[in-house]
């Protein structure tokens, strides 16, 4: 039932009192057949994985960002407001009534695309580990340069892991001169020398619904899915959008497994090919998961010490507490077939604990 999915989304927003309050009130309104039912008409049978609650909250946020909900905007820190949770819903109601049809159309065609630049931090560490291990296995003295292939890249904001400065206490890794610095809140370290930046030979990404961040529409779309009272995430996103303006990388419109099959058609020598995905698995159909695995197994069988292949993923796993997810960074490397769990962290990639273990 839709109201239950809204309450699920509200629980997931435990770091966003604003979204949580909005979603709990909207769930109650749904049960009573209020204006939220009109806004959500057509989405009644949405799958859990389509997270209708977050699409609702994102659509409302978008109206605020566009300056079309001035009364409600006073609650939204992303436009200079301050949340007053006790009056949030009463200020949201006139907006829902005034824009119900437009919101319904927007929610109907949108998919959740929280392209989160914080995930570049585990990606950066994971790439370093993969490039070192592959070099060791090939008897090379220097780490491999990387060909990075991202499935489900959204706006491609994680296709620049080498252009970010990662601050850990007093140390800075990556591109130390970058205009985009992240405090990554690491416990432990990846266990390889991070004093040199990772070298990216090529980058490419695909998404079923790519976001063109070179357009105002694309930037607005991604911004709307940031939880409005999460200042650090908002600042990270704006910094990553600016980096994308300086260093554009287009994202292809394609379904993951087919695109990957094309990219991996023949092994490339003297680079480590890394297939990367973060927080997409829950949105991928069982058929596409099976095909993705088959494409990768095929490419893995063709990998050699001088044309190695890695799978690096940052995905969630349910914990015994049904409201908590654990996001793990996993690495597989071929031709050797090593499988490692490199660590785990928050869903946005920050904070993160490095702790390498075998992964079976
Ligand atoms: C929650 S977003 C995560 C985006 C990005 N990976 C990140 O970590 O910031 C999930 C993305 O996966 C994409 N996606 C889902 N299924 C896909 C598929 N079969 N092929 C390509 N992209 C897919 C969606 O369109 C969406 O952009």
Coordinates of N, CA and C and ligand atoms in Angstrom, one line a residue, residues 111-117 119 150-154 158 206-210 254-257 276-280 283-285 288, ligand 1:
X111 N 12.3 9.2 -11.9 CA 12.9 8.1 -11.2 C 13.9 8.7 -10.2
X112 N 14.1 8.1 -9.0 CA 14.9 8.6 -8.0 C 16.4 8.6 -8.5
X113 N 16.9 9.8 -8.6 CA 18.3 9.9 -9.1 C 19.1 10.8 -8.1
X114 N 19.5 10.2 -7.1 CA 20.3 10.9 -6.1 C 21.8 10.7 -6.4
X115 N 22.2 11.3 -7.5 CA 23.6 11.1 -7.9 C 24.5 11.8 -6.8
X116 N 25.1 10.9 -6.0 CA 25.7 11.3 -4.8 C 27.3 11.4 -4.9
X117 N 27.8 12.6 -5.0 CA 29.3 12.6 -5.2 C 30.1 12.1 -4.0
X119 N 30.0 9.3 -2.9 CA 30.4 7.9 -3.2 C 31.7 7.9 -4.0
X150 N 31.0 3.0 -15.7 CA 30.0 3.1 -14.6 C 28.6 2.8 -15.2
X151 N 28.0 1.8 -14.5 CA 26.6 1.5 -14.9 C 25.7 2.2 -13.9
X152 N 24.6 2.8 -14.5 CA 23.7 3.6 -13.6 C 24.4 4.9 -13.1
X153 N 25.0 5.6 -14.0 CA 25.8 6.7 -13.6 C 25.0 8.0 -13.4
X154 N 23.7 8.0 -13.7 CA 22.8 9.1 -13.5 C 23.4 10.3 -14.2
X158 N 30.1 10.8 -10.5 CA 31.2 10.0 -9.9 C 32.2 9.5 -10.9
X206 N 26.8 4.9 -18.3 CA 25.5 4.8 -19.0 C 24.4 4.8 -17.9
X207 N 23.2 5.2 -18.3 CA 22.1 5.1 -17.4 C 20.8 5.0 -18.3
X208 N 19.8 4.3 -17.7 CA 18.6 4.2 -18.5 C 17.9 5.5 -18.6
X209 N 18.2 6.4 -17.6 CA 17.6 7.7 -17.6 C 18.7 8.7 -17.2
X210 N 19.6 8.9 -18.2 CA 20.8 9.8 -17.9 C 20.3 11.2 -17.6
X254 N 21.3 4.1 -22.0 CA 21.4 2.7 -22.4 C 21.1 1.9 -21.1
X255 N 20.6 0.7 -21.4 CA 20.4 -0.3 -20.3 C 21.7 -0.9 -20.0
X256 N 22.0 -1.1 -18.7 CA 23.3 -1.5 -18.2 C 23.9 -2.7 -18.9
X257 N 23.2 -3.8 -18.8 CA 23.9 -5.1 -19.3 C 24.3 -5.0 -20.8
X276 N 32.0 -0.3 -12.4 CA 31.6 0.3 -11.1 C 30.1 0.5 -11.1
X277 N 29.5 0.2 -10.0 CA 28.1 0.7 -9.8 C 27.9 1.0 -8.3
X278 N 27.1 2.0 -8.1 CA 26.7 2.3 -6.7 C 25.3 2.6 -6.6
X279 N 24.6 1.9 -5.6 CA 23.2 2.2 -5.2 C 22.3 2.1 -6.5
X280 N 22.5 1.1 -7.3 CA 21.6 0.9 -8.4 C 20.9 -0.5 -8.3
X283 N 17.2 -1.1 -8.0 CA 16.4 -0.6 -9.1 C 16.4 -1.5 -10.3
X284 N 17.3 -2.5 -10.3 CA 17.6 -3.3 -11.5 C 16.7 -4.6 -11.5
X285 N 16.1 -4.9 -12.6 CA 15.1 -6.0 -12.7 C 15.9 -7.3 -12.5
X288 N 17.7 -8.2 -15.8 CA 18.9 -7.4 -16.1 C 20.0 -7.8 -15.1
Ligands
LIG1 C1 19.9 5.9 -6.9 S1 20.5 6.3 -8.5 C2 22.3 6.1 -8.2 C3 23.1 6.9 -9.1 C4 24.6 6.8 -9.0 N1 25.1 5.4 -9.2 C5 25.1 7.2 -7.6 O1 25.6 6.4 -6.8 O2 25.0 8.4 -7.3 C6 20.2 4.8 -9.4 C7 20.4 5.0 -10.9 O3 20.4 3.7 -11.6 C8 19.9 3.8 -12.9 N2 19.5 2.5 -13.3 C9 18.6 1.6 -12.8 N3 18.5 0.5 -13.5 C10 19.4 0.6 -14.6 C11 19.7 -0.2 -15.7 N4 19.2 -1.4 -15.8 N5 20.6 0.2 -16.5 C12 21.2 1.5 -16.4 N6 20.9 2.3 -15.4 C13 20.0 1.9 -14.5 C14 18.7 4.8 -12.6 O4 18.3 5.4 -13.8 C15 19.4 5.8 -11.7 O5 20.0 6.8 -12.3

